[in-house]
């Protein structure tokens, strides 16, 4: 089997397994807790994330709480969350400010994206994973959007892959 076909089949089986998790709520709750705890020690004020699809872990509740917590600090911080919007010309991603209730629209893949909000450059980026392997190798959906984006972003944001084991 060719590498391309192998990855295609692997993606399909991993997505199917993720969609069939019987304990998704428990896993999601635990990962939300880990994120909230971990974020306390991070100095970042702009974090990029993703809109969850196909059974992915949803990082947005923990990030919204992180954003609100920044306003309660002794010296309040303006924290912002960015969601990806496809730059069709370069086939990369740009991150637009997201907050609960902000205007949204679907992109060409049917994924919700912020509509007409400010472009931000995250210093920390949570990346969705279809799967992952030893050494942090990430298996995505195969479009290369994150790979091209990360190759271009300067300075490079810290990246954290999120997914269920």
PDB file of C-alpha atoms in Angstrom:
ATOM      1  CA  UNK A   1       0.000   0.000   0.000  1.00  0.00           C
ATOM      2  CA  UNK A   2       1.319   3.455  -0.919  1.00  0.00           C
ATOM      3  CA  UNK A   3       2.078   5.934   1.864  1.00  0.00           C
ATOM      4  CA  UNK A   4      -0.706   8.259   0.659  1.00  0.00           C
ATOM      5  CA  UNK A   5      -3.288   5.446   0.652  1.00  0.00           C
ATOM      6  CA  UNK A   6      -2.081   4.181   4.042  1.00  0.00           C
ATOM      7  CA  UNK A   7      -2.531   7.640   5.601  1.00  0.00           C
ATOM      8  CA  UNK A   8      -5.974   7.982   4.009  1.00  0.00           C
ATOM      9  CA  UNK A   9      -7.092   4.665   5.527  1.00  0.00           C
ATOM     10  CA  UNK A  10      -5.494   5.505   8.869  1.00  0.00           C
ATOM     11  CA  UNK A  11      -7.324   8.856   8.979  1.00  0.00           C
ATOM     12  CA  UNK A  12     -10.607   7.150   8.199  1.00  0.00           C
ATOM     13  CA  UNK A  13     -10.199   4.529  10.937  1.00  0.00           C
ATOM     14  CA  UNK A  14      -9.024   7.054  13.557  1.00  0.00           C
ATOM     15  CA  UNK A  15     -11.916   9.434  12.842  1.00  0.00           C
ATOM     16  CA  UNK A  16     -14.371   6.536  13.026  1.00  0.00           C
ATOM     17  CA  UNK A  17     -12.897   5.420  16.364  1.00  0.00           C
ATOM     18  CA  UNK A  18     -13.088   8.985  17.697  1.00  0.00           C
ATOM     19  CA  UNK A  19     -16.724   9.327  16.628  1.00  0.00           C
ATOM     20  CA  UNK A  20     -17.534   6.045  18.389  1.00  0.00           C
ATOM     21  CA  UNK A  21     -15.935   6.907  21.746  1.00  0.00           C
ATOM     22  CA  UNK A  22     -18.411   5.924  24.425  1.00  0.00           C
ATOM     23  CA  UNK A  23     -16.724   8.058  27.089  1.00  0.00           C
ATOM     24  CA  UNK A  24     -16.206  11.246  25.046  1.00  0.00           C
ATOM     25  CA  UNK A  25     -17.822  13.484  27.699  1.00  0.00           C
ATOM     26  CA  UNK A  26     -15.563  12.143  30.448  1.00  0.00           C
ATOM     27  CA  UNK A  27     -12.454  12.478  28.277  1.00  0.00           C
ATOM     28  CA  UNK A  28     -13.455  15.983  27.195  1.00  0.00           C
ATOM     29  CA  UNK A  29     -14.043  17.088  30.769  1.00  0.00           C
ATOM     30  CA  UNK A  30     -10.653  15.757  31.860  1.00  0.00           C
ATOM     31  CA  UNK A  31      -8.851  17.413  28.966  1.00  0.00           C
ATOM     32  CA  UNK A  32     -10.682  20.700  29.649  1.00  0.00           C
ATOM     33  CA  UNK A  33      -9.376  20.549  33.236  1.00  0.00           C
ATOM     34  CA  UNK A  34      -5.821  19.822  32.091  1.00  0.00           C
ATOM     35  CA  UNK A  35      -5.955  22.746  29.650  1.00  0.00           C
ATOM     36  CA  UNK A  36      -7.269  25.194  32.258  1.00  0.00           C
ATOM     37  CA  UNK A  37      -4.571  24.167  34.732  1.00  0.00           C
ATOM     38  CA  UNK A  38      -1.795  24.265  32.112  1.00  0.00           C
ATOM     39  CA  UNK A  39      -2.855  27.668  30.752  1.00  0.00           C
ATOM     40  CA  UNK A  40      -2.382  29.319  34.161  1.00  0.00           C
ATOM     41  CA  UNK A  41       1.407  29.132  33.736  1.00  0.00           C
ATOM     42  CA  UNK A  42       1.488  30.339  30.121  1.00  0.00           C
ATOM     43  CA  UNK A  43       2.431  33.974  29.404  1.00  0.00           C
ATOM     44  CA  UNK A  44       0.591  34.117  26.063  1.00  0.00           C
ATOM     45  CA  UNK A  45      -2.164  36.663  25.461  1.00  0.00           C
ATOM     46  CA  UNK A  46      -3.160  35.525  21.949  1.00  0.00           C
ATOM     47  CA  UNK A  47      -3.943  31.856  21.483  1.00  0.00           C
ATOM     48  CA  UNK A  48      -4.979  30.214  18.233  1.00  0.00           C
ATOM     49  CA  UNK A  49      -7.308  27.233  18.281  1.00  0.00           C
ATOM     50  CA  UNK A  50      -9.795  25.502  15.986  1.00  0.00           C
ATOM     51  CA  UNK A  51     -13.509  24.876  15.621  1.00  0.00           C
ATOM     52  CA  UNK A  52     -14.005  21.175  16.466  1.00  0.00           C
ATOM     53  CA  UNK A  53     -15.252  18.874  13.710  1.00  0.00           C
ATOM     54  CA  UNK A  54     -15.661  15.118  13.283  1.00  0.00           C
ATOM     55  CA  UNK A  55     -15.634  14.366  17.010  1.00  0.00           C
ATOM     56  CA  UNK A  56     -12.538  16.454  17.824  1.00  0.00           C
ATOM     57  CA  UNK A  57     -11.912  17.693  21.336  1.00  0.00           C
ATOM     58  CA  UNK A  58     -13.409  21.169  21.817  1.00  0.00           C
ATOM     59  CA  UNK A  59     -10.796  23.544  23.303  1.00  0.00           C
ATOM     60  CA  UNK A  60     -13.027  26.620  23.156  1.00  0.00           C
ATOM     61  CA  UNK A  61     -14.713  26.397  26.594  1.00  0.00           C
ATOM     62  CA  UNK A  62     -11.328  26.225  28.364  1.00  0.00           C
ATOM     63  CA  UNK A  63      -9.978  29.063  26.214  1.00  0.00           C
ATOM     64  CA  UNK A  64     -13.012  31.249  26.858  1.00  0.00           C
ATOM     65  CA  UNK A  65     -12.521  30.705  30.590  1.00  0.00           C
ATOM     66  CA  UNK A  66      -8.798  31.588  30.180  1.00  0.00           C
ATOM     67  CA  UNK A  67      -9.827  34.781  28.377  1.00  0.00           C
ATOM     68  CA  UNK A  68     -12.258  35.742  31.155  1.00  0.00           C
ATOM     69  CA  UNK A  69      -9.698  34.914  33.858  1.00  0.00           C
ATOM     70  CA  UNK A  70      -7.306  37.416  32.276  1.00  0.00           C
ATOM     71  CA  UNK A  71      -9.766  40.180  33.033  1.00  0.00           C
ATOM     72  CA  UNK A  72      -9.760  39.240  36.732  1.00  0.00           C
ATOM     73  CA  UNK A  73      -5.999  39.463  37.249  1.00  0.00           C
ATOM     74  CA  UNK A  74      -4.480  42.100  39.517  1.00  0.00           C
ATOM     75  CA  UNK A  75      -3.213  43.740  36.337  1.00  0.00           C
ATOM     76  CA  UNK A  76      -5.902  42.747  33.817  1.00  0.00           C
ATOM     77  CA  UNK A  77      -4.724  41.324  30.501  1.00  0.00           C
ATOM     78  CA  UNK A  78      -6.489  41.613  27.184  1.00  0.00           C
ATOM     79  CA  UNK A  79      -6.468  38.015  26.079  1.00  0.00           C
ATOM     80  CA  UNK A  80      -7.714  36.985  22.660  1.00  0.00           C
ATOM     81  CA  UNK A  81      -8.594  33.723  20.959  1.00  0.00           C
ATOM     82  CA  UNK A  82      -8.078  33.266  17.223  1.00  0.00           C
ATOM     83  CA  UNK A  83      -9.746  30.727  14.956  1.00  0.00           C
ATOM     84  CA  UNK A  84      -8.400  29.775  11.530  1.00  0.00           C
ATOM     85  CA  UNK A  85      -9.674  31.293   8.317  1.00  0.00           C
ATOM     86  CA  UNK A  86      -8.302  29.926   5.043  1.00  0.00           C
ATOM     87  CA  UNK A  87      -6.218  32.288   2.924  1.00  0.00           C
ATOM     88  CA  UNK A  88      -7.206  30.889  -0.482  1.00  0.00           C
ATOM     89  CA  UNK A  89      -4.379  32.554  -2.381  1.00  0.00           C
ATOM     90  CA  UNK A  90      -1.575  31.057  -0.254  1.00  0.00           C
ATOM     91  CA  UNK A  91      -3.475  27.985   1.020  1.00  0.00           C
ATOM     92  CA  UNK A  92      -2.500  28.905   4.561  1.00  0.00           C
ATOM     93  CA  UNK A  93      -4.440  29.943   7.633  1.00  0.00           C
ATOM     94  CA  UNK A  94      -4.918  33.357   9.182  1.00  0.00           C
ATOM     95  CA  UNK A  95      -6.328  33.627  12.666  1.00  0.00           C
ATOM     96  CA  UNK A  96      -9.309  35.875  13.316  1.00  0.00           C
ATOM     97  CA  UNK A  97     -10.562  36.881  16.752  1.00  0.00           C
ATOM     98  CA  UNK A  98     -13.293  34.623  18.121  1.00  0.00           C
ATOM     99  CA  UNK A  99     -15.540  35.048  21.140  1.00  0.00           C
ATOM    100  CA  UNK A 100     -18.849  33.412  22.038  1.00  0.00           C
ATOM    101  CA  UNK A 101     -21.579  35.028  19.985  1.00  0.00           C
ATOM    102  CA  UNK A 102     -19.276  36.636  17.406  1.00  0.00           C
ATOM    103  CA  UNK A 103     -20.567  36.633  13.820  1.00  0.00           C
ATOM    104  CA  UNK A 104     -19.697  33.354  12.084  1.00  0.00           C
ATOM    105  CA  UNK A 105     -19.950  31.910   8.579  1.00  0.00           C
ATOM    106  CA  UNK A 106     -18.966  28.606   7.006  1.00  0.00           C
ATOM    107  CA  UNK A 107     -15.776  28.218   5.006  1.00  0.00           C
ATOM    108  CA  UNK A 108     -15.440  26.171   1.802  1.00  0.00           C
ATOM    109  CA  UNK A 109     -15.225  22.989   3.901  1.00  0.00           C
ATOM    110  CA  UNK A 110     -18.366  23.779   5.896  1.00  0.00           C
ATOM    111  CA  UNK A 111     -16.401  24.692   9.041  1.00  0.00           C
ATOM    112  CA  UNK A 112     -17.585  27.764  10.981  1.00  0.00           C
ATOM    113  CA  UNK A 113     -15.166  30.708  10.990  1.00  0.00           C
ATOM    114  CA  UNK A 114     -15.302  34.210  12.461  1.00  0.00           C
ATOM    115  CA  UNK A 115     -16.757  36.730  10.047  1.00  0.00           C
ATOM    116  CA  UNK A 116     -15.070  40.116   9.672  1.00  0.00           C
ATOM    117  CA  UNK A 117     -13.170  40.060  12.962  1.00  0.00           C
ATOM    118  CA  UNK A 118      -9.629  41.306  13.562  1.00  0.00           C
ATOM    119  CA  UNK A 119      -6.656  39.221  12.347  1.00  0.00           C
ATOM    120  CA  UNK A 120      -4.305  38.226  15.178  1.00  0.00           C
ATOM    121  CA  UNK A 121      -0.999  36.375  15.363  1.00  0.00           C
ATOM    122  CA  UNK A 122      -1.046  33.710  18.056  1.00  0.00           C
ATOM    123  CA  UNK A 123       2.036  33.000  20.130  1.00  0.00           C
ATOM    124  CA  UNK A 124       0.497  29.699  21.226  1.00  0.00           C
ATOM    125  CA  UNK A 125      -1.446  27.499  18.833  1.00  0.00           C
ATOM    126  CA  UNK A 126      -3.636  24.533  19.726  1.00  0.00           C
ATOM    127  CA  UNK A 127      -3.754  22.229  16.718  1.00  0.00           C
ATOM    128  CA  UNK A 128      -6.295  19.460  16.143  1.00  0.00           C
ATOM    129  CA  UNK A 129      -4.987  15.933  15.656  1.00  0.00           C
ATOM    130  CA  UNK A 130      -6.563  13.071  13.789  1.00  0.00           C
ATOM    131  CA  UNK A 131      -3.759  11.040  15.318  1.00  0.00           C
ATOM    132  CA  UNK A 132      -0.224  11.352  16.579  1.00  0.00           C
ATOM    133  CA  UNK A 133       2.848   9.205  16.903  1.00  0.00           C
ATOM    134  CA  UNK A 134       6.192   8.990  18.690  1.00  0.00           C
ATOM    135  CA  UNK A 135       8.154  12.216  18.798  1.00  0.00           C
ATOM    136  CA  UNK A 136       5.039  14.355  18.435  1.00  0.00           C
ATOM    137  CA  UNK A 137       4.417  13.556  14.780  1.00  0.00           C
ATOM    138  CA  UNK A 138       0.912  14.847  14.003  1.00  0.00           C
ATOM    139  CA  UNK A 139      -1.481  13.297  11.554  1.00  0.00           C
ATOM    140  CA  UNK A 140      -3.957  15.887  10.312  1.00  0.00           C
ATOM    141  CA  UNK A 141      -6.605  15.763   7.615  1.00  0.00           C
ATOM    142  CA  UNK A 142      -4.075  15.834   4.775  1.00  0.00           C
ATOM    143  CA  UNK A 143      -4.649  19.321   3.373  1.00  0.00           C
ATOM    144  CA  UNK A 144      -1.330  20.719   4.622  1.00  0.00           C
ATOM    145  CA  UNK A 145      -2.867  23.993   5.840  1.00  0.00           C
ATOM    146  CA  UNK A 146      -1.223  23.885   9.269  1.00  0.00           C
ATOM    147  CA  UNK A 147       2.126  22.758   7.815  1.00  0.00           C
ATOM    148  CA  UNK A 148       2.217  25.654   5.327  1.00  0.00           C
ATOM    149  CA  UNK A 149       1.004  28.137   7.939  1.00  0.00           C
ATOM    150  CA  UNK A 150       3.575  27.108  10.524  1.00  0.00           C
ATOM    151  CA  UNK A 151       6.337  27.274   7.913  1.00  0.00           C
ATOM    152  CA  UNK A 152       5.448  30.929   7.248  1.00  0.00           C
ATOM    153  CA  UNK A 153       4.611  32.302  10.702  1.00  0.00           C
ATOM    154  CA  UNK A 154       7.338  34.479  12.199  1.00  0.00           C
ATOM    155  CA  UNK A 155       7.932  34.311  15.037  1.00  0.00           C
ATOM    156  CA  UNK A 156       6.955  30.663  15.284  1.00  0.00           C
ATOM    157  CA  UNK A 157       4.165  30.080  17.813  1.00  0.00           C
ATOM    158  CA  UNK A 158       4.427  27.330  20.367  1.00  0.00           C
ATOM    159  CA  UNK A 159       2.216  24.476  19.125  1.00  0.00           C
ATOM    160  CA  UNK A 160       0.254  21.980  21.183  1.00  0.00           C
ATOM    161  CA  UNK A 161      -1.589  19.112  19.515  1.00  0.00           C
ATOM    162  CA  UNK A 162      -4.906  18.180  21.076  1.00  0.00           C
ATOM    163  CA  UNK A 163      -6.550  14.823  20.674  1.00  0.00           C
ATOM    164  CA  UNK A 164      -7.947  11.851  22.524  1.00  0.00           C
ATOM    165  CA  UNK A 165      -5.624   8.916  23.251  1.00  0.00           C
TER     166      UNK A 165
END
